[in-house]
Amino acid sequence: MNQKKNYHFNTKVIHAAQSSGDWHGATLPPIFQTASHLHPTAENLSQTFAGKTTDHVYMRLTNPTNRILEEKLSALEGGKGAVAMSSGMAAITNTCMALLRAGDEFVTGNSLFMSTYLLFTNVFKKYGITARLVESVDYDAIENSINSKTRFVYLETIGNPKMDIPDLALVAEIAHKHGLPLVIDNTLATPYLCRPIELGVDVVIHSTTKYLSGHGDAMGGVVIDAGSFPWPEERFPDFQPFIDRKGPLALLDKVWREHHINFGTTQAPFHAYLTMIGLDTLALRMERHMDNTLKVADYLREKPEVKWVNYPGSKDHPSHNIAEKQFEDKGFGGMLTFGLKDQAACFQFIDNLRMIYHLANLGDCKTLVIHPYSSQYVSFDDDTRRSLSITADMIRLSVGIEAVSDICNDLGQSLDRLQ
Ligand SMILES: Cc1ncc(COP(=O)(O)O)c(C=O)c1O
């Protein structure tokens, strides 16, 4: 087991939490398709409900297949524990709700995924919670937005779709100076590219629907606790019972006990199984995604119809240098945005494509395209869209792992036919 801890990431991604001995020799995780579990004695069930065993009771609470996924993802991120949930949004909602009380505030970036933005600004507002939005890379603005009501700082490793990359070690330092945890959505980077906990981050969230499962077949989310934040009494007076029960995993216990099991945000074990099958090839896929994206960005930059390309892999991108440092020269992610003349050109471009899929997802092994302004953000007013850098001329491309020449050829034939 200890030896496994020292494995290279590319090995760990396959072997972490594998336990074929307990799986009757099976090399793939078993799917425990059962709503409830038998208990040998009344005492055992009582102890389990009291949190004194790790036995399973009921699928809404825990499931053995999901637990394998939780162990794998926690190992890959270098966490102390994890809870898998039904979607990335479930993981974000439950984590933030566990941290917040009515009247609280938190500081976050203005380059958030669309549903996260709506949750933070519209839904939480109903409960008197204020999300203070600043530029994710404006460290003075982050610090200046912290006050006595702030409970955490929340950012995305790579903003979707703004593609800005905050310096996580620096933001963690700022948050910790004020007695606050830093929560990071690491969906676009994946632990292959970035392990935020190693940079001082306290809580890591993923939509596993994206690169981690990688095939557009499974929905899921996960929250991973570094287990190192001390939850000081003055900022977090409601954490004591959870600290008493679970010590360093107080937040994870609060997320699970207060929200996940009561909101019923359970991940179906079949989705956990599919995610684990996908995970086996994460390292290979990420290498190819990122290699292809660098080449696609270069290709697009040469096309006269393309007005601009936004990819941190470009040397002149404002986040290029921090990406190089933070991602240790492994790459810059598998997504980019680019601009055409206007919305009509974007529509025509999408309709002209022959191979690339037009759909609302990212991180699939297939190349995917979307016009965010007219789809996910269609009901947003123009001022809000502008503040989130969602423009009518913008195409978002999640570059897949196909032969890059085929991806470029499809993009090229579509661009060539623009009128
Ligand atoms: C960065 C990011 N976080 C969270 C989510 C939400 O994940 P899910 O769709 O699994 O709820 C998404 C979805 O696109 C995303 O891109």
Short mmCIF file of C-alpha atoms and ligand atoms in Angstrom, two decimals:
data_model
loop_
_atom_site.label_atom_id
_atom_site.label_comp_id
_atom_site.label_asym_id
_atom_site.label_seq_id
_atom_site.Cartn_x
_atom_site.Cartn_y
_atom_site.Cartn_z
CA MET A 1 0.00 0.00 0.00
CA ASN A 2 2.78 2.40 1.00
CA GLN A 3 4.65 1.42 -2.10
CA LYS A 4 1.58 2.42 -4.16
CA LYS A 5 1.77 5.90 -2.65
CA ASN A 6 5.15 6.37 -4.33
CA TYR A 7 3.99 5.35 -7.79
CA HIS A 8 4.15 7.90 -10.59
CA PHE A 9 0.80 9.60 -11.30
CA ASN A 10 0.39 7.65 -14.58
CA THR A 11 0.61 4.39 -12.60
CA LYS A 12 -1.47 5.57 -9.66
CA VAL A 13 -4.29 6.58 -11.95
CA ILE A 14 -4.64 2.89 -12.84
CA HIS A 15 -3.67 1.17 -9.60
CA ALA A 16 -4.87 3.44 -6.76
CA ALA A 17 -7.55 1.78 -4.57
CA GLN A 18 -7.47 -1.38 -6.70
CA SER A 19 -8.26 -4.27 -4.39
CA SER A 20 -8.72 -7.31 -6.56
CA GLY A 21 -8.12 -9.58 -3.57
CA ASP A 22 -11.36 -8.38 -2.03
CA TRP A 23 -13.05 -8.46 -5.43
CA HIS A 24 -12.75 -12.25 -5.96
CA GLY A 25 -9.88 -11.66 -8.40
CA ALA A 26 -11.79 -9.23 -10.60
CA THR A 27 -9.55 -6.50 -11.98
CA LEU A 28 -12.37 -4.02 -12.46
CA PRO A 29 -14.34 -2.58 -9.55
CA PRO A 30 -17.55 -4.47 -8.80
CA ILE A 31 -20.86 -2.63 -9.19
CA PHE A 32 -22.85 -2.97 -5.96
CA GLN A 33 -26.33 -2.45 -7.34
CA THR A 34 -28.20 -2.61 -4.05
CA ALA A 35 -30.27 0.03 -2.27
CA SER A 36 -29.55 -1.36 1.22
CA HIS A 37 -27.13 -3.69 3.00
CA LEU A 38 -27.76 -6.46 5.52
CA HIS A 39 -26.44 -6.06 9.07
CA PRO A 40 -25.27 -9.04 11.10
CA THR A 41 -26.62 -7.68 14.40
CA ALA A 42 -28.75 -4.85 15.76
CA GLU A 43 -25.65 -3.61 17.57
CA ASN A 44 -23.75 -3.39 14.27
CA LEU A 45 -26.42 -1.19 12.65
CA SER A 46 -26.54 1.03 15.71
CA GLN A 47 -22.73 1.42 15.66
CA THR A 48 -22.80 2.13 11.95
CA PHE A 49 -25.42 4.88 12.32
CA ALA A 50 -23.31 6.32 15.12
CA GLY A 51 -20.40 6.57 12.64
CA LYS A 52 -18.32 3.98 14.49
CA THR A 53 -17.98 1.58 11.58
CA THR A 54 -17.43 2.21 7.87
CA ASP A 55 -20.07 -0.37 6.94
CA HIS A 56 -22.67 0.51 4.33
CA VAL A 57 -26.34 1.04 5.21
CA TYR A 58 -28.26 2.56 2.34
CA MET A 59 -27.24 3.77 -1.12
CA ARG A 60 -28.19 7.38 -0.49
CA LEU A 61 -25.58 7.42 2.29
CA THR A 62 -22.73 5.35 0.87
CA ASN A 63 -22.10 2.58 -1.63
CA PRO A 64 -19.08 0.25 -1.93
CA THR A 65 -18.53 1.02 -5.63
CA ASN A 66 -18.65 4.74 -4.98
CA ARG A 67 -16.24 4.31 -2.09
CA ILE A 68 -13.63 2.84 -4.45
CA LEU A 69 -14.00 5.87 -6.71
CA GLU A 70 -13.69 8.16 -3.67
CA GLU A 71 -10.49 6.43 -2.59
CA LYS A 72 -9.04 6.63 -6.10
CA LEU A 73 -9.81 10.32 -6.57
CA SER A 74 -8.60 11.22 -3.10
CA ALA A 75 -5.32 9.39 -3.81
CA LEU A 76 -4.90 11.12 -7.17
CA GLU A 77 -5.42 14.59 -5.66
CA GLY A 78 -3.36 13.85 -2.54
CA GLY A 79 -6.40 14.34 -0.26
CA LYS A 80 -7.36 12.69 3.02
CA GLY A 81 -10.88 11.74 1.93
CA ALA A 82 -13.56 12.28 -0.70
CA VAL A 83 -17.29 12.05 -1.26
CA ALA A 84 -18.61 11.26 -4.74
CA MET A 85 -21.92 12.85 -5.74
CA SER A 86 -24.45 12.80 -8.54
CA SER A 87 -22.90 15.67 -10.51
CA GLY A 88 -20.27 18.37 -10.35
CA MET A 89 -23.00 20.86 -9.41
CA ALA A 90 -24.06 18.62 -6.50
CA ALA A 91 -20.46 18.64 -5.23
CA ILE A 92 -20.21 22.44 -5.57
CA THR A 93 -23.62 23.05 -3.96
CA ASN A 94 -23.09 20.70 -1.02
CA THR A 95 -19.57 21.95 -0.29
CA CYS A 96 -20.55 25.61 -0.36
CA MET A 97 -23.74 24.99 1.67
CA ALA A 98 -21.71 23.16 4.33
CA LEU A 99 -19.38 26.15 4.56
CA LEU A 100 -22.05 28.87 4.53
CA ARG A 101 -24.77 30.13 6.84
CA ALA A 102 -27.42 32.75 6.08
CA GLY A 103 -25.79 36.19 6.00
CA ASP A 104 -22.29 34.89 5.17
CA GLU A 105 -20.10 35.96 2.28
CA PHE A 106 -17.45 34.38 0.12
CA VAL A 107 -15.01 35.62 -2.50
CA THR A 108 -14.93 34.14 -5.97
CA GLY A 109 -13.81 34.82 -9.55
CA ASN A 110 -15.77 36.22 -12.47
CA SER A 111 -14.76 33.38 -14.76
CA LEU A 112 -16.96 30.66 -13.34
CA PHE A 113 -18.80 27.88 -15.10
CA MET A 114 -22.32 29.07 -15.93
CA SER A 115 -24.33 27.01 -13.39
CA THR A 116 -21.80 27.79 -10.65
CA TYR A 117 -22.24 31.47 -11.42
CA LEU A 118 -26.05 31.20 -11.25
CA LEU A 119 -25.89 29.19 -8.01
CA PHE A 120 -23.59 31.76 -6.42
CA THR A 121 -25.33 34.91 -7.59
CA ASN A 122 -29.03 33.95 -7.83
CA VAL A 123 -29.71 30.92 -5.63
CA PHE A 124 -27.48 31.77 -2.67
CA LYS A 125 -28.80 35.35 -2.72
CA LYS A 126 -32.20 33.98 -1.63
CA TYR A 127 -30.56 32.85 1.62
CA GLY A 128 -28.88 36.21 2.26
CA ILE A 129 -25.48 34.92 1.10
CA THR A 130 -23.25 37.28 -0.85
CA ALA A 131 -20.75 36.08 -3.44
CA ARG A 132 -18.14 38.80 -4.00
CA LEU A 133 -16.98 38.42 -7.60
CA VAL A 134 -13.60 39.76 -8.67
CA GLU A 135 -11.10 38.96 -11.42
CA SER A 136 -9.73 35.49 -10.56
CA VAL A 137 -6.20 36.73 -11.18
CA ASP A 138 -6.53 40.05 -9.32
CA TYR A 139 -4.96 39.05 -6.01
CA ASP A 140 -5.36 42.49 -4.42
CA ALA A 141 -9.07 42.45 -5.27
CA ILE A 142 -9.41 38.97 -3.75
CA GLU A 143 -7.76 40.11 -0.52
CA ASN A 144 -9.64 43.42 -0.41
CA SER A 145 -12.99 41.60 -0.74
CA ILE A 146 -12.40 39.56 2.43
CA ASN A 147 -14.18 40.82 5.53
CA SER A 148 -15.41 39.44 8.86
CA LYS A 149 -18.34 37.64 7.17
CA THR A 150 -16.21 35.82 4.58
CA ARG A 151 -16.12 32.02 4.94
CA PHE A 152 -14.01 30.90 1.99
CA VAL A 153 -12.40 31.75 -1.35
CA TYR A 154 -13.55 29.78 -4.40
CA LEU A 155 -11.89 29.66 -7.85
CA GLU A 156 -11.51 27.42 -10.90
CA THR A 157 -7.98 26.20 -11.78
CA ILE A 158 -8.72 27.14 -15.40
CA GLY A 159 -11.77 29.39 -15.76
CA ASN A 160 -14.52 27.99 -17.99
CA PRO A 161 -14.64 29.47 -20.61
CA LYS A 162 -12.49 32.51 -19.87
CA MET A 163 -9.35 30.35 -19.67
CA ASP A 164 -7.68 32.48 -17.00
CA ILE A 165 -5.44 30.69 -14.50
CA PRO A 166 -5.02 32.02 -10.96
CA ASP A 167 -1.83 31.45 -8.97
CA LEU A 168 -3.25 28.93 -6.50
CA ALA A 169 -0.31 28.99 -4.09
CA LEU A 170 -0.61 32.76 -3.82
CA VAL A 171 -4.40 32.72 -3.34
CA ALA A 172 -4.05 29.96 -0.71
CA GLU A 173 -1.56 32.15 1.13
CA ILE A 174 -3.97 35.13 1.03
CA ALA A 175 -6.93 32.99 2.18
CA HIS A 176 -4.93 31.36 5.00
CA LYS A 177 -3.64 34.74 6.20
CA HIS A 178 -7.29 35.61 6.88
CA GLY A 179 -8.16 32.25 8.43
CA LEU A 180 -10.10 31.10 5.35
CA PRO A 181 -9.98 27.91 3.29
CA LEU A 182 -9.43 27.96 -0.48
CA VAL A 183 -11.86 25.79 -2.48
CA ILE A 184 -10.87 24.95 -6.06
CA ASP A 185 -12.86 23.52 -8.96
CA ASN A 186 -10.13 21.51 -10.71
CA THR A 187 -12.37 20.13 -13.47
CA LEU A 188 -10.58 21.62 -16.47
CA ALA A 189 -7.06 20.87 -15.25
CA THR A 190 -7.61 17.39 -13.73
CA PRO A 191 -5.09 16.01 -11.21
CA TYR A 192 -2.91 15.01 -14.17
CA LEU A 193 -2.15 18.67 -14.87
CA CYS A 194 -2.54 20.22 -11.44
CA ARG A 195 -2.87 18.93 -7.88
CA PRO A 196 -4.12 21.99 -5.99
CA ILE A 197 -3.63 20.39 -2.55
CA GLU A 198 0.13 20.29 -3.20
CA LEU A 199 -0.09 24.07 -3.73
CA GLY A 200 -1.82 24.68 -0.39
CA VAL A 201 -5.48 24.40 -1.46
CA ASP A 202 -7.85 23.01 1.18
CA VAL A 203 -10.76 21.57 -0.80
CA VAL A 204 -10.83 20.29 -4.38
CA ILE A 205 -13.98 19.75 -6.41
CA HIS A 206 -14.48 18.07 -9.78
CA SER A 207 -17.18 17.49 -12.26
CA THR A 208 -16.14 13.90 -13.01
CA THR A 209 -18.52 14.10 -15.98
CA LYS A 210 -15.68 15.72 -17.95
CA TYR A 211 -12.07 14.54 -18.34
CA LEU A 212 -12.04 12.12 -15.39
CA SER A 213 -14.62 9.82 -16.97
CA GLY A 214 -13.65 11.13 -20.40
CA HIS A 215 -16.20 9.51 -22.67
CA GLY A 216 -19.36 11.55 -22.24
CA ASP A 217 -21.10 8.55 -20.67
CA ALA A 218 -21.20 9.19 -16.91
CA MET A 219 -22.43 12.04 -14.71
CA GLY A 220 -20.75 12.74 -11.39
CA GLY A 221 -18.95 15.05 -9.05
CA VAL A 222 -16.56 14.74 -6.14
CA VAL A 223 -15.35 16.80 -3.21
CA ILE A 224 -11.88 16.02 -1.88
CA ASP A 225 -10.71 17.29 1.50
CA ALA A 226 -7.00 17.99 2.09
CA GLY A 227 -7.73 17.41 5.77
CA SER A 228 -5.37 20.18 6.83
CA PHE A 229 -7.55 23.25 7.42
CA PRO A 230 -7.95 23.95 11.18
CA TRP A 231 -11.47 25.52 11.07
CA PRO A 232 -10.76 28.29 13.60
CA GLU A 233 -13.57 28.83 16.11
CA GLU A 234 -13.97 32.57 15.42
CA ARG A 235 -14.79 32.03 11.71
CA PHE A 236 -16.36 28.57 11.96
CA PRO A 237 -18.23 28.26 15.27
CA ASP A 238 -20.58 25.65 13.76
CA PHE A 239 -17.75 23.19 12.96
CA GLN A 240 -17.06 21.90 16.49
CA PRO A 241 -19.35 18.80 16.41
CA PHE A 242 -17.79 17.77 13.09
CA ILE A 243 -14.25 18.34 14.40
CA ASP A 244 -15.15 16.26 17.46
CA ARG A 245 -16.46 13.47 15.26
CA LYS A 246 -13.98 13.41 12.37
CA GLY A 247 -11.02 15.60 13.31
CA PRO A 248 -9.17 16.65 10.15
CA LEU A 249 -12.06 15.50 7.96
CA ALA A 250 -14.57 17.81 9.69
CA LEU A 251 -15.59 19.57 6.49
CA LEU A 252 -16.06 16.35 4.56
CA ASP A 253 -18.22 15.02 7.40
CA LYS A 254 -20.28 18.23 7.37
CA VAL A 255 -20.68 18.09 3.58
CA TRP A 256 -21.75 14.45 3.78
CA ARG A 257 -23.84 14.45 6.97
CA GLU A 258 -25.59 17.82 6.69
CA HIS A 259 -26.07 18.09 2.94
CA HIS A 260 -25.19 15.16 0.69
CA ILE A 261 -27.28 12.52 2.45
CA ASN A 262 -30.19 14.85 3.22
CA PHE A 263 -30.29 16.47 -0.22
CA GLY A 264 -30.06 12.99 -1.73
CA THR A 265 -27.28 13.81 -4.21
CA THR A 266 -26.18 10.19 -4.57
CA GLN A 267 -24.14 9.02 -7.54
CA ALA A 268 -25.49 5.85 -9.11
CA PRO A 269 -22.77 3.18 -8.73
CA PHE A 270 -22.87 2.41 -12.45
CA HIS A 271 -21.68 5.97 -13.09
CA ALA A 272 -18.88 5.49 -10.55
CA TYR A 273 -17.91 2.28 -12.38
CA LEU A 274 -17.85 4.03 -15.77
CA THR A 275 -15.81 6.87 -14.31
CA MET A 276 -13.24 4.41 -12.98
CA ILE A 277 -12.94 2.69 -16.37
CA GLY A 278 -12.40 6.12 -17.91
CA LEU A 279 -9.84 7.10 -15.26
CA ASP A 280 -7.49 4.29 -16.33
CA THR A 281 -6.66 6.28 -19.49
CA LEU A 282 -6.73 9.79 -17.97
CA ALA A 283 -2.99 10.39 -18.27
CA LEU A 284 -2.82 9.21 -21.87
CA ARG A 285 -5.91 11.16 -22.83
CA MET A 286 -4.72 14.39 -21.18
CA GLU A 287 -1.36 14.17 -22.97
CA ARG A 288 -3.16 13.85 -26.31
CA HIS A 289 -5.85 16.46 -25.50
CA MET A 290 -3.18 19.00 -24.66
CA ASP A 291 -0.85 18.16 -27.52
CA ASN A 292 -3.75 18.43 -29.96
CA THR A 293 -4.99 21.70 -28.44
CA LEU A 294 -1.61 23.39 -28.85
CA LYS A 295 -1.58 22.36 -32.53
CA VAL A 296 -5.22 23.35 -33.10
CA ALA A 297 -4.52 26.78 -31.53
CA ASP A 298 -1.58 27.27 -33.94
CA TYR A 299 -3.72 26.15 -36.87
CA LEU A 300 -6.59 28.47 -35.99
CA ARG A 301 -4.27 31.43 -35.54
CA GLU A 302 -3.25 31.11 -39.20
CA LYS A 303 -6.82 31.13 -40.54
CA PRO A 304 -7.96 34.56 -41.81
CA GLU A 305 -11.57 33.95 -40.66
CA VAL A 306 -10.38 33.55 -37.04
CA LYS A 307 -10.12 36.97 -35.33
CA TRP A 308 -8.56 35.80 -32.07
CA VAL A 309 -7.57 32.62 -30.20
CA ASN A 310 -7.70 32.35 -26.40
CA TYR A 311 -5.49 29.50 -25.16
CA PRO A 312 -3.05 29.66 -22.22
CA GLY A 313 -0.62 27.63 -24.32
CA SER A 314 0.01 30.74 -26.45
CA LYS A 315 3.12 32.58 -25.27
CA ASP A 316 1.31 35.94 -25.28
CA HIS A 317 -1.64 34.67 -23.17
CA PRO A 318 -1.84 36.55 -19.83
CA SER A 319 -1.94 33.21 -17.94
CA HIS A 320 0.86 31.54 -19.93
CA ASN A 321 3.64 32.04 -17.41
CA ILE A 322 1.66 30.99 -14.34
CA ALA A 323 0.37 27.96 -16.27
CA GLU A 324 3.91 26.89 -17.13
CA LYS A 325 4.96 27.16 -13.50
CA GLN A 326 1.83 25.79 -11.85
CA PHE A 327 1.35 22.92 -14.31
CA GLU A 328 5.09 22.10 -14.29
CA ASP A 329 5.42 22.25 -18.09
CA LYS A 330 2.93 19.40 -18.57
CA GLY A 331 0.60 21.46 -20.75
CA PHE A 332 -2.18 24.03 -20.77
CA GLY A 333 -5.44 22.09 -20.80
CA GLY A 334 -7.62 20.76 -23.60
CA MET A 335 -9.99 23.64 -24.19
CA LEU A 336 -9.75 26.94 -26.06
CA THR A 337 -12.01 29.68 -27.32
CA PHE A 338 -11.72 31.63 -30.55
CA GLY A 339 -13.51 34.46 -32.28
CA LEU A 340 -15.17 34.72 -35.67
CA LYS A 341 -16.70 37.83 -37.31
CA ASP A 342 -20.01 37.67 -35.42
CA GLN A 343 -22.76 35.36 -34.16
CA ALA A 344 -24.00 34.56 -37.69
CA ALA A 345 -20.49 33.39 -38.65
CA CYS A 346 -20.36 31.22 -35.50
CA PHE A 347 -23.70 29.59 -36.36
CA GLN A 348 -22.60 28.94 -39.94
CA PHE A 349 -19.26 27.56 -38.75
CA ILE A 350 -20.98 25.09 -36.40
CA ASP A 351 -23.49 24.03 -39.04
CA ASN A 352 -20.67 23.42 -41.55
CA LEU A 353 -18.79 20.96 -39.30
CA ARG A 354 -18.72 17.34 -40.45
CA MET A 355 -16.90 15.41 -37.72
CA ILE A 356 -16.76 17.64 -34.64
CA TYR A 357 -19.75 17.24 -32.32
CA HIS A 358 -21.94 20.23 -31.48
CA LEU A 359 -23.13 19.69 -27.90
CA ALA A 360 -23.06 21.03 -24.34
CA ASN A 361 -20.19 19.19 -22.67
CA LEU A 362 -16.41 19.24 -22.51
CA GLY A 363 -13.56 16.89 -21.69
CA ASP A 364 -14.88 14.09 -23.92
CA CYS A 365 -12.39 12.15 -26.03
CA LYS A 366 -14.33 13.50 -29.03
CA THR A 367 -13.85 17.10 -30.16
CA LEU A 368 -16.83 19.21 -29.07
CA VAL A 369 -17.94 22.67 -30.04
CA ILE A 370 -20.49 25.16 -28.67
CA HIS A 371 -21.47 28.82 -29.05
CA PRO A 372 -21.89 29.73 -25.35
CA TYR A 373 -23.46 33.18 -25.89
CA SER A 374 -26.55 31.74 -27.62
CA SER A 375 -26.78 28.47 -25.64
CA GLN A 376 -25.75 28.19 -21.96
CA TYR A 377 -25.81 32.00 -21.60
CA VAL A 378 -28.86 32.72 -23.78
CA SER A 379 -30.95 34.01 -20.86
CA PHE A 380 -28.17 36.24 -19.46
CA ASP A 381 -28.36 40.00 -20.07
CA ASP A 382 -25.56 41.58 -22.08
CA ASP A 383 -23.90 43.32 -19.14
CA THR A 384 -23.57 40.02 -17.27
CA ARG A 385 -22.35 38.20 -20.37
CA ARG A 386 -19.73 40.93 -20.86
CA SER A 387 -18.61 40.70 -17.24
CA LEU A 388 -18.12 36.94 -17.70
CA SER A 389 -16.30 37.45 -21.05
CA ILE A 390 -19.06 35.70 -23.01
CA THR A 391 -19.17 37.41 -26.39
CA ALA A 392 -21.40 36.81 -29.43
CA ASP A 393 -18.38 36.11 -31.66
CA MET A 394 -16.95 33.37 -29.41
CA ILE A 395 -16.74 29.64 -30.12
CA ARG A 396 -15.67 27.22 -27.36
CA LEU A 397 -13.77 24.16 -28.53
CA SER A 398 -13.03 21.16 -26.32
CA VAL A 399 -10.31 19.44 -28.33
CA GLY A 400 -10.56 15.66 -28.44
CA ILE A 401 -8.00 12.91 -28.92
CA GLU A 402 -8.69 12.17 -32.59
CA ALA A 403 -5.83 12.56 -35.13
CA VAL A 404 -5.09 16.28 -34.99
CA SER A 405 -4.99 16.48 -38.80
CA ASP A 406 -8.63 15.34 -38.93
CA ILE A 407 -9.64 17.90 -36.31
CA CYS A 408 -7.86 20.69 -38.21
CA ASN A 409 -9.25 19.53 -41.54
CA ASP A 410 -12.81 19.67 -40.20
CA LEU A 411 -12.25 23.12 -38.67
CA GLY A 412 -10.59 24.26 -41.90
CA GLN A 413 -13.28 23.04 -44.28
CA SER A 414 -15.93 24.70 -42.14
CA LEU A 415 -14.04 28.01 -41.94
CA ASP A 416 -13.28 27.94 -45.69
CA ARG A 417 -17.01 27.72 -46.43
CA LEU A 418 -17.96 30.78 -44.33
CA GLN A 419 -19.58 33.48 -46.46
C1 LIG B 1 -15.69 23.83 -14.52
C2 LIG B 1 -16.98 23.11 -14.29
N1 LIG B 1 -17.39 22.87 -13.03
C3 LIG B 1 -18.54 22.22 -12.76
C4 LIG B 1 -19.38 21.80 -13.77
C5 LIG B 1 -20.66 21.12 -13.42
O1 LIG B 1 -20.53 19.77 -13.60
P1 LIG B 1 -21.76 18.77 -13.84
O2 LIG B 1 -22.29 19.07 -15.20
O3 LIG B 1 -21.16 17.43 -13.67
O4 LIG B 1 -22.77 19.09 -12.78
C6 LIG B 1 -18.99 22.01 -15.10
C7 LIG B 1 -19.86 21.57 -16.20
O5 LIG B 1 -19.65 21.88 -17.35
C8 LIG B 1 -17.77 22.69 -15.37
O6 LIG B 1 -17.36 22.93 -16.61
#
